[in-house]
Each structure stands twice: as structure tokens, then as C-alpha cells.
Tab-separated table of C-alpha atoms in Angstrom:
chain	number	residue	atom	x	y	z
A	1	MET	CA	9.828	-8.807	110.377
A	2	ASN	CA	11.638	-7.972	107.740
A	3	ILE	CA	11.307	-11.608	105.540
A	4	LEU	CA	13.195	-11.670	102.342
A	5	LEU	CA	11.266	-14.219	100.362
A	6	THR	CA	13.290	-15.996	97.477
A	7	GLY	CA	10.836	-17.157	94.784
A	8	GLY	CA	8.340	-14.748	96.598
A	9	ALA	CA	6.526	-13.663	92.783
A	10	GLY	CA	5.300	-17.559	92.224
A	11	PHE	CA	2.378	-18.844	92.973
A	12	ILE	CA	2.569	-20.152	96.822
A	13	GLY	CA	5.436	-17.194	97.473
A	14	ALA	CA	2.592	-14.017	96.269
A	15	HIS	CA	0.775	-15.531	98.455
A	16	THR	CA	3.156	-15.918	101.238
A	17	VAL	CA	3.436	-11.949	100.552
A	18	VAL	CA	0.181	-11.007	101.107
A	19	GLU	CA	-0.483	-12.868	104.376
A	20	LEU	CA	2.987	-11.637	105.437
A	21	LEU	CA	1.540	-7.715	105.106
A	22	ASN	CA	-1.853	-8.458	106.522
A	23	ALA	CA	0.061	-10.008	109.477
A	24	GLY	CA	2.290	-6.674	110.050
A	25	HIS	CA	6.098	-8.179	108.559
A	26	THR	CA	7.948	-6.776	105.734
A	27	PRO	CA	7.828	-8.984	102.918
A	28	ILE	CA	11.391	-8.407	100.496
A	29	ILE	CA	11.116	-10.203	97.256
A	30	LEU	CA	13.975	-12.382	95.300
A	31	ASP	CA	13.093	-14.235	91.825
A	32	ASN	CA	14.294	-14.493	88.796
A	33	PHE	CA	10.663	-14.638	86.831
A	34	CYS	CA	11.810	-18.318	85.292
A	35	ASN	CA	8.359	-19.411	87.188
A	36	ALA	CA	6.407	-16.205	88.251
A	37	HIS	CA	5.423	-13.461	86.298
A	38	PRO	CA	6.514	-9.898	87.917
A	39	ASN	CA	2.670	-8.629	87.456
A	40	VAL	CA	1.583	-10.195	90.566
A	41	LEU	CA	3.462	-7.451	92.145
A	42	THR	CA	0.825	-4.802	91.465
A	43	ARG	CA	-2.031	-7.753	92.086
A	44	ILE	CA	-0.253	-7.414	95.495
A	45	LYS	CA	-0.527	-3.903	95.781
A	46	MET	CA	-4.607	-3.895	94.907
A	47	ILE	CA	-5.201	-6.676	97.158
A	48	THR	CA	-3.208	-5.046	100.111
A	49	GLY	CA	-2.165	-1.548	99.332
A	50	VAL	CA	1.289	-2.096	99.522
A	51	LEU	CA	3.904	-2.895	96.406
A	52	PRO	CA	6.649	-4.946	98.259
A	53	LYS	CA	10.199	-3.847	97.629
A	54	LEU	CA	12.125	-6.796	94.229
A	55	TYR	CA	15.421	-7.895	94.089
A	56	GLN	CA	15.228	-9.397	90.245
A	57	GLY	CA	17.622	-12.093	90.100
A	58	ASP	CA	18.824	-15.824	91.145
A	59	VAL	CA	19.320	-17.282	94.246
A	60	ARG	CA	22.551	-18.532	93.023
A	61	ASP	CA	24.398	-14.861	92.454
A	62	ARG	CA	26.138	-14.328	95.281
A	63	GLU	CA	26.900	-10.516	94.648
A	64	LEU	CA	23.083	-9.961	94.711
A	65	LEU	CA	22.271	-12.134	97.677
A	66	LYS	CA	25.261	-9.824	99.455
A	67	ARG	CA	23.269	-6.812	98.098
A	68	ILE	CA	20.315	-7.575	99.773
A	69	PHE	CA	21.556	-8.001	103.028
A	70	ASN	CA	23.321	-5.526	103.103
A	71	GLU	CA	21.022	-3.272	102.120
A	72	ASN	CA	18.500	-4.396	104.238
A	73	LYS	CA	18.090	-5.622	107.836
A	74	ILE	CA	16.462	-9.421	107.302
A	75	ASP	CA	15.160	-10.867	110.323
A	76	SER	CA	14.560	-14.124	108.329
A	77	VAL	CA	14.451	-15.754	105.352
A	78	ILE	CA	11.669	-18.149	103.687
A	79	HIS	CA	13.468	-19.880	101.046
A	80	PHE	CA	10.741	-20.783	97.997
A	81	ALA	CA	13.288	-20.576	95.248
A	82	ALA	CA	13.153	-24.126	93.249
A	83	LEU	CA	12.563	-26.140	90.127
A	84	LYS	CA	9.189	-28.002	91.001
A	85	ALA	CA	8.145	-30.269	88.271
A	86	VAL	CA	8.155	-34.061	88.920
A	87	GLY	CA	7.851	-35.233	86.005
A	88	GLU	CA	10.711	-32.527	84.474
A	89	SER	CA	12.885	-33.335	86.843
A	90	VAL	CA	13.026	-37.170	86.397
A	91	ALA	CA	13.598	-36.044	82.453
A	92	GLN	CA	16.169	-32.834	84.058
A	93	PRO	CA	18.074	-33.972	87.396
A	94	LEU	CA	21.469	-31.946	86.912
A	95	ARG	CA	18.710	-29.220	86.355
A	96	TYR	CA	17.219	-29.937	89.447
A	97	TYR	CA	19.849	-30.223	91.623
A	98	ASP	CA	21.994	-27.381	90.098
A	99	ASN	CA	19.527	-24.873	90.796
A	100	ASN	CA	17.749	-26.460	94.472
A	101	VAL	CA	20.256	-27.883	96.480
A	102	SER	CA	22.796	-25.458	94.635
A	103	GLY	CA	21.059	-22.465	95.080
A	104	SER	CA	20.167	-23.530	98.575
A	105	LEU	CA	23.691	-24.059	99.502
A	106	ILE	CA	24.517	-20.178	98.288
A	107	LEU	CA	21.734	-18.677	99.750
A	108	LEU	CA	22.619	-20.528	103.368
A	109	GLU	CA	26.053	-19.613	103.139
A	110	GLU	CA	25.102	-15.931	102.155
A	111	MET	CA	23.108	-15.764	104.828
A	112	GLN	CA	25.610	-16.995	107.433
A	113	GLN	CA	27.714	-14.138	106.307
A	114	ALA	CA	24.956	-11.730	106.995
A	115	GLY	CA	24.564	-13.637	110.198
A	116	VAL	CA	20.806	-13.835	109.181
A	117	LYS	CA	20.374	-17.349	111.198
A	118	SER	CA	16.448	-17.783	110.808
A	119	ILE	CA	14.834	-19.690	107.522
A	120	VAL	CA	11.636	-21.304	107.022
A	121	PHE	CA	12.372	-24.083	103.972
A	122	SER	CA	9.389	-24.830	101.306
A	123	SER	CA	9.791	-28.461	101.666
A	124	SER	CA	7.277	-31.195	100.389
A	125	ALA	CA	5.755	-34.408	100.806
A	126	THR	CA	7.785	-36.092	98.386
A	127	VAL	CA	10.687	-36.545	100.561
A	128	TYR	CA	8.317	-39.595	102.062
A	129	GLY	CA	8.843	-41.332	98.998
A	130	GLU	CA	5.993	-44.034	99.090
A	131	PRO	CA	5.098	-44.914	102.753
A	132	LYS	CA	3.766	-47.505	103.497
A	133	THR	CA	0.641	-46.363	105.630
A	134	MET	CA	-1.298	-43.392	105.491
A	135	PRO	CA	-1.905	-40.755	107.154
A	136	ILE	CA	1.772	-39.611	106.776
A	137	ASN	CA	3.041	-37.703	109.857
A	138	GLU	CA	6.727	-35.845	110.725
A	139	ASN	CA	8.288	-39.226	111.990
A	140	PHE	CA	7.995	-41.058	109.483
A	141	PRO	CA	10.968	-42.400	107.127
A	142	THR	CA	12.094	-39.951	104.607
A	143	GLY	CA	15.005	-40.499	101.566
A	144	ALA	CA	13.693	-43.192	99.640
A	145	THR	CA	12.520	-40.519	97.070
A	146	THR	CA	10.797	-41.418	93.897
A	147	ASN	CA	11.604	-38.539	91.565
A	148	PRO	CA	15.069	-36.152	91.085
A	149	TYR	CA	12.724	-33.194	92.733
A	150	GLY	CA	11.967	-34.868	95.916
A	151	THR	CA	15.612	-35.892	95.721
A	152	SER	CA	16.801	-32.483	96.119
A	153	LYS	CA	14.198	-31.342	98.409
A	154	HIS	CA	15.435	-34.192	101.001
A	155	MET	CA	18.675	-33.185	100.146
A	156	MET	CA	18.440	-29.630	101.469
A	157	GLU	CA	16.594	-31.050	104.204
A	158	ARG	CA	19.533	-33.398	106.062
A	159	ILE	CA	21.949	-30.302	104.746
A	160	MET	CA	20.265	-27.581	106.674
A	161	MET	CA	19.584	-30.229	109.929
A	162	ASP	CA	23.368	-31.010	109.482
A	163	MET	CA	24.138	-27.069	109.192
A	164	GLN	CA	21.577	-26.283	113.127
A	165	ARG	CA	23.571	-28.820	114.567
A	166	ALA	CA	26.634	-27.593	113.823
A	167	GLN	CA	24.961	-24.055	115.029
A	168	PRO	CA	23.039	-24.309	117.509
A	169	ASP	CA	21.906	-20.650	117.633
A	170	TRP	CA	19.740	-21.542	113.819
A	171	SER	CA	16.695	-21.768	113.748
A	172	VAL	CA	15.289	-24.165	110.904
A	173	ILE	CA	11.809	-24.567	110.118
A	174	ILE	CA	11.208	-27.128	107.514
A	175	LEU	CA	7.314	-27.245	105.518
A	176	ARG	CA	6.649	-30.453	104.297
A	177	TYR	CA	3.554	-29.054	101.606
A	178	PHE	CA	1.241	-31.591	99.923
A	179	ASN	CA	-0.714	-30.132	97.480
A	180	PRO	CA	-1.209	-26.663	96.918
A	181	ILE	CA	-4.315	-25.437	94.957
A	182	GLY	CA	-6.784	-22.499	95.184
A	183	ALA	CA	-6.035	-18.648	94.457
A	184	HIS	CA	-6.826	-15.900	96.509
A	185	ALA	CA	-10.238	-14.897	96.435
A	186	SER	CA	-10.164	-11.426	95.440
A	187	GLY	CA	-9.014	-13.387	91.864
A	188	LYS	CA	-6.259	-10.865	91.590
A	189	ILE	CA	-3.221	-13.859	91.959
A	190	GLY	CA	-3.254	-17.385	91.534
A	191	GLU	CA	-1.495	-19.952	89.648
A	192	GLN	CA	-0.047	-19.035	86.204
A	193	PRO	CA	2.034	-22.193	84.751
A	194	ASN	CA	4.623	-22.001	82.219
A	195	GLY	CA	3.222	-23.934	79.051
A	196	ILE	CA	1.392	-26.767	79.502
A	197	PRO	CA	0.374	-27.486	83.417
A	198	ASN	CA	2.084	-30.057	85.445
A	199	ASN	CA	-0.622	-29.549	88.454
A	200	LEU	CA	-3.252	-30.858	88.386
A	201	LEU	CA	-6.182	-27.935	89.072
A	202	PRO	CA	-4.472	-25.433	86.555
A	203	TYR	CA	-4.720	-28.142	84.107
A	204	VAL	CA	-8.439	-28.602	84.616
A	205	THR	CA	-9.255	-24.810	84.974
A	206	GLN	CA	-7.577	-24.812	81.467
A	207	VAL	CA	-9.290	-27.425	79.621
A	208	ALA	CA	-12.655	-25.953	81.361
A	209	ALA	CA	-11.654	-22.734	79.977
A	210	GLY	CA	-11.338	-24.256	76.631
A	211	LYS	CA	-7.588	-23.481	76.575
A	212	LEU	CA	-6.953	-27.257	76.571
A	213	LYS	CA	-8.556	-29.800	74.626
A	214	GLU	CA	-8.913	-32.425	77.339
A	215	LEU	CA	-7.676	-33.286	80.793
A	216	SER	CA	-4.724	-35.942	80.626
A	217	ILE	CA	-5.130	-38.687	83.422
A	218	PHE	CA	-1.739	-40.387	84.724
A	219	GLY	CA	-3.048	-43.885	85.387
A	220	ASN	CA	-6.362	-45.301	86.168
A	221	ASP	CA	-4.795	-48.574	88.310
A	222	TYR	CA	-3.246	-48.020	91.025
A	223	PRO	CA	-4.842	-49.287	94.197
A	224	THR	CA	-6.738	-46.289	94.792
A	225	ALA	CA	-10.896	-46.461	95.345
A	226	ASP	CA	-11.414	-45.122	91.835
A	227	GLY	CA	-8.068	-46.127	90.302
A	228	THR	CA	-6.488	-42.981	90.266
A	229	GLY	CA	-4.152	-41.405	92.331
A	230	VAL	CA	-5.076	-39.910	96.055
A	231	ARG	CA	-3.442	-36.142	96.981
A	232	ASP	CA	-4.234	-34.181	99.947
A	233	TYR	CA	-5.236	-30.853	98.383
A	234	ILE	CA	-4.703	-27.585	100.862
A	235	HIS	CA	-6.121	-24.029	100.085
A	236	VAL	CA	-3.176	-22.231	99.240
A	237	VAL	CA	-4.339	-19.568	101.450
A	238	ASP	CA	-4.042	-21.953	104.051
A	239	LEU	CA	-0.636	-22.409	103.314
A	240	ALA	CA	0.345	-19.256	103.319
A	241	GLN	CA	-0.909	-18.440	106.915
A	242	GLY	CA	0.974	-21.761	107.688
A	243	HIS	CA	3.877	-19.762	107.072
A	244	VAL	CA	2.825	-16.953	108.851
A	245	GLN	CA	2.272	-18.550	111.961
A	246	ALA	CA	5.717	-20.704	111.457
A	247	LEU	CA	7.221	-17.363	111.899
A	248	ASN	CA	5.553	-15.728	114.484
A	249	VAL	CA	6.118	-18.591	116.790
A	250	LYS	CA	9.405	-20.479	115.978
A	251	ALA	CA	11.208	-17.949	113.675
A	252	ARG	CA	13.135	-16.714	117.031
A	253	GLU	CA	13.824	-20.619	118.788
A	254	ALA	CA	16.681	-21.948	118.102
A	255	GLY	CA	16.653	-25.613	116.472
A	256	THR	CA	15.433	-27.423	113.785
A	257	HIS	CA	11.578	-27.441	113.443
A	258	ILE	CA	9.263	-29.949	110.541
A	259	TYR	CA	5.671	-29.475	109.909
A	260	ASN	CA	3.564	-30.999	107.077
A	261	LEU	CA	1.069	-28.589	106.073
A	262	GLY	CA	-1.605	-30.234	104.646
A	263	THR	CA	-5.883	-31.350	105.438
A	264	GLY	CA	-5.556	-35.190	106.496
A	265	LYS	CA	-7.919	-35.816	103.923
A	266	GLY	CA	-7.589	-37.252	100.353
A	267	TYR	CA	-8.717	-37.166	96.953
A	268	SER	CA	-8.734	-38.580	94.040
A	269	VAL	CA	-8.240	-37.069	90.120
A	270	LEU	CA	-11.650	-38.417	89.278
A	271	ASP	CA	-12.912	-36.709	92.645
A	272	ILE	CA	-11.585	-33.192	91.617
A	273	VAL	CA	-12.770	-33.705	88.469
A	274	GLN	CA	-16.366	-34.145	89.344
A	275	THR	CA	-16.502	-31.866	92.205
A	276	PHE	CA	-15.252	-28.920	90.048
A	277	GLU	CA	-17.911	-29.939	87.122
A	278	ARG	CA	-20.330	-29.821	89.980
A	279	GLU	CA	-18.896	-26.617	92.025
A	280	THR	CA	-18.430	-24.688	88.406
A	281	GLY	CA	-21.394	-26.387	86.061
A	282	GLN	CA	-18.413	-26.626	83.439
A	283	ARG	CA	-17.856	-29.876	82.206
A	284	VAL	CA	-13.621	-31.377	82.024
A	285	PRO	CA	-13.412	-33.889	79.643
A	286	TYR	CA	-10.417	-36.666	80.125
A	287	VAL	CA	-8.313	-39.665	78.775
A	288	PHE	CA	-6.682	-41.577	80.847
A	289	LYS	CA	-3.212	-42.349	80.008
A	290	GLU	CA	-0.176	-44.156	81.062
A	291	ARG	CA	1.496	-43.435	84.794
A	292	ARG	CA	4.035	-40.706	85.313
A	293	ALA	CA	7.712	-41.791	86.382
A	294	GLY	CA	7.722	-41.073	90.210
A	295	ASP	CA	4.162	-41.247	90.580
A	296	ILE	CA	3.092	-42.959	93.873
A	297	ALA	CA	-0.998	-44.319	94.209
A	298	GLU	CA	-1.700	-41.668	97.435
A	299	CYS	CA	-0.321	-39.433	99.751
A	300	TYR	CA	-2.116	-37.386	102.505
A	301	ALA	CA	-0.835	-35.402	105.816
A	302	ASP	CA	-1.486	-36.175	109.599
A	303	PRO	CA	-1.015	-32.941	110.166
A	304	GLN	CA	-1.947	-32.610	113.931
A	305	LYS	CA	1.578	-31.675	115.103
A	306	ALA	CA	1.007	-28.101	113.332
A	307	TRP	CA	-1.935	-27.394	114.820
A	308	ARG	CA	-0.260	-28.785	118.533
A	309	GLU	CA	2.962	-26.310	117.990
A	310	LEU	CA	2.074	-23.948	115.875
A	311	ASN	CA	-2.071	-23.261	116.672
A	312	TRP	CA	-2.922	-23.790	112.778
A	313	GLN	CA	-5.023	-25.735	110.682
A	314	ALA	CA	-6.314	-25.712	107.111
A	315	LYS	CA	-9.419	-24.185	106.873
A	316	ARG	CA	-10.687	-24.321	103.552
A	317	GLN	CA	-12.927	-26.931	102.222
A	318	LEU	CA	-12.113	-28.900	98.587
A	319	PRO	CA	-15.028	-26.997	96.922
A	320	GLU	CA	-13.879	-23.385	98.094
A	321	MET	CA	-10.535	-24.495	96.733
A	322	ILE	CA	-11.988	-24.977	93.613
A	323	ARG	CA	-14.045	-21.643	93.383
A	324	ASP	CA	-11.077	-19.662	93.900
A	325	ALA	CA	-9.391	-21.237	91.569
A	326	TRP	CA	-11.872	-21.382	89.082
A	327	HIS	CA	-12.702	-17.606	89.942
A	328	TRP	CA	-8.863	-16.758	89.390
A	329	GLN	CA	-9.215	-18.478	85.378
A	330	LYS	CA	-12.241	-16.694	84.125
A	331	ASN	CA	-10.838	-13.144	85.555
A	332	ASN	CA	-7.650	-13.799	84.369
A	333	PRO	CA	-7.653	-16.161	80.913
A	334	ASN	CA	-4.621	-14.647	80.294
A	335	GLY	CA	-2.531	-14.833	83.397
A	336	TYR	CA	-1.221	-11.631	84.451
A	337	GLU	CA	-0.089	-10.889	80.752
A	338	ASN	CA	-2.033	-7.753	79.928
A	339	GLU	CA	-0.512	-5.605	82.006
A	340	THR	CA	2.647	-3.540	81.826
A	341	PHE	CA	4.074	-4.184	85.459
A	342	GLN	CA	5.845	-0.717	87.392
A	343	ALA	CA	8.733	-0.912	89.345
A	344	ALA	CA	8.538	0.953	92.809
């Protein structure tokens, strides 16, 4: 299949491009590089031998979308393109709604015009808000979100569900991610945050590498075993393979299909720090700070539905996730910055 990936040069997108190529699909990337670097394309070629086709631009650009759909026979779209930092969304809600909601609406309208009726949507466990029990399954209520990022994802889920009801021949696949970490085992692609990282593990690796002084742990008074927040961490390659399985199994099946992509295990912030120190031999100094707005105490998945219906489950354990993330950081202290990108 020919797959358009919006935001396809980002952390999850790039790993999904590799897995799509490994599975025999043809990925086509649209990215404005606000959360990515053009040199990721050359790294994908190093891993796969293929330089993917790239359109540089914004998902809100209707004319560019029309051109992409006119120039390529697109079978399905994987929609990654979104702003994604919880804390930033609290401070800049209008920017998040404009990018994440308006951009998605424009994409859906142009897909409809082009007759492309299959989409995989990059959603988030944040749509569940703060559930009363764990683990979280797909039947839990959604919508009581705690931050604009999560609200933007919930809005788009509802919009896509409504659209699919009105147009029953669409296939809408909603994948609710838990916390992707790690990097490709080759060390060629990984997470390169802009500025100070918003996500935990890139922050840990940059502290260990001496790029940052210390790790800030936001909150040590949560009702968890050690007082720090608990999350379900999933290797980004497992997550990418979940997208491929979803496409292979459900992309041609009309309906709305919703899946959690996680491991089913919760680890605290201090669990991550201690495992990192044990696996790498690097010390990670940290300080406790006030809780961040929009954060919750714990969040981990019940991933059984994905196993039953997609024949997918996460295979990589936390030590491997951490080793791969550190391998990426050591090999790429400046991320993708030290190369010159050459387009096809």
C-alpha cells in the first residue's frame, strides 16, 4: 500500500516509516519539521536502503494536500502531525487547537475530496483523563481530559467517529499511545527534542550525557509506591509495528477501530532513573519540583484488545528500551545536526 504519513519525519513517524518499508509498503512523508529534522530521511535510507518521498509543508496547507493526493495514489493515511507537549498545551491552548484540530479537519476534508477513506489516527492515553482504576481498557470513559493536548486528541476522535457514522465506508483506526521511548537498535534514528525535553527519557539521557545539569522530577507526593508518577512505557519500534499491523488487518475494513498500544506495565519516574543507572552505568542527578499542571498520578494500559484483534503485542522490555535510547544519545550527541540533507 501507498501510505501518506503526516508528521512522518518525527520520532514515532520515522520509526513507522522504517517498519512500513520493512513490511513492503511505500511510505510518503509530509512534515513541516517543527518537531523533526530533515536529516532523518538520510538515516532512514541508511537503515532500509530507501530514501522516502518527502513533501515539506504543513498539514493545514490545502493546496499542498491536493497536490499530494493528485500526484500519488494514496491507499491510507497515518496522521501523526500534531503538537504534543502537555505543559506547553496548558500555556498555549489556542495554538494546540489550531494545529491539532483545525489541521486534522483540513486533512479529512481533502482525503474526502480525493476519495481516500482509510486513516490511522495517532491518539493518546490522555483522552482517558484520570481513570479511577487501572489498567485502562478501550471501554473506559473518555473526555474528562486534564490538558488541552489531551482535549485536542479527544475532539478529533469524536469528529472521526461522527464522520465514519455518516460515511460508513470509511475505515477509521484510532491508536491510543501510552509513553513511547527508546530508539532504533541501529542508533541511526531516535528522539531529538527541541530545546529542553518535555518527555522523561530524553531528559534523562541528556543529563547522563552532561548536556543538562540534573533531572527535574515533577511531583513526589502522588499516591504511588514511591510518590512519583507512573506510566506505561513502550518501545517506539513496538509502537511503529503496531501501526503496520493495524494497517495490514483493519485498513480495508470499514468501521471505527480503537486500540490501546502499551505494554500493560506501569513504571514510576524513579524506576526509570534507577533502571537507566543500572543498565548504562551513568549517574543521573535529580531534584524534585512541584507537580506540573495537567499531569496525573498513574496511567497504564490493558493492551489485550490489540493482541486479540491485531495479533500485536509489545515485545521489548524496559532495559532494552533504555539501552537503545542511550545508544542513540551516545552516537548522536547533537541529534541529526551534523549532516547535510540531500533530497531525492
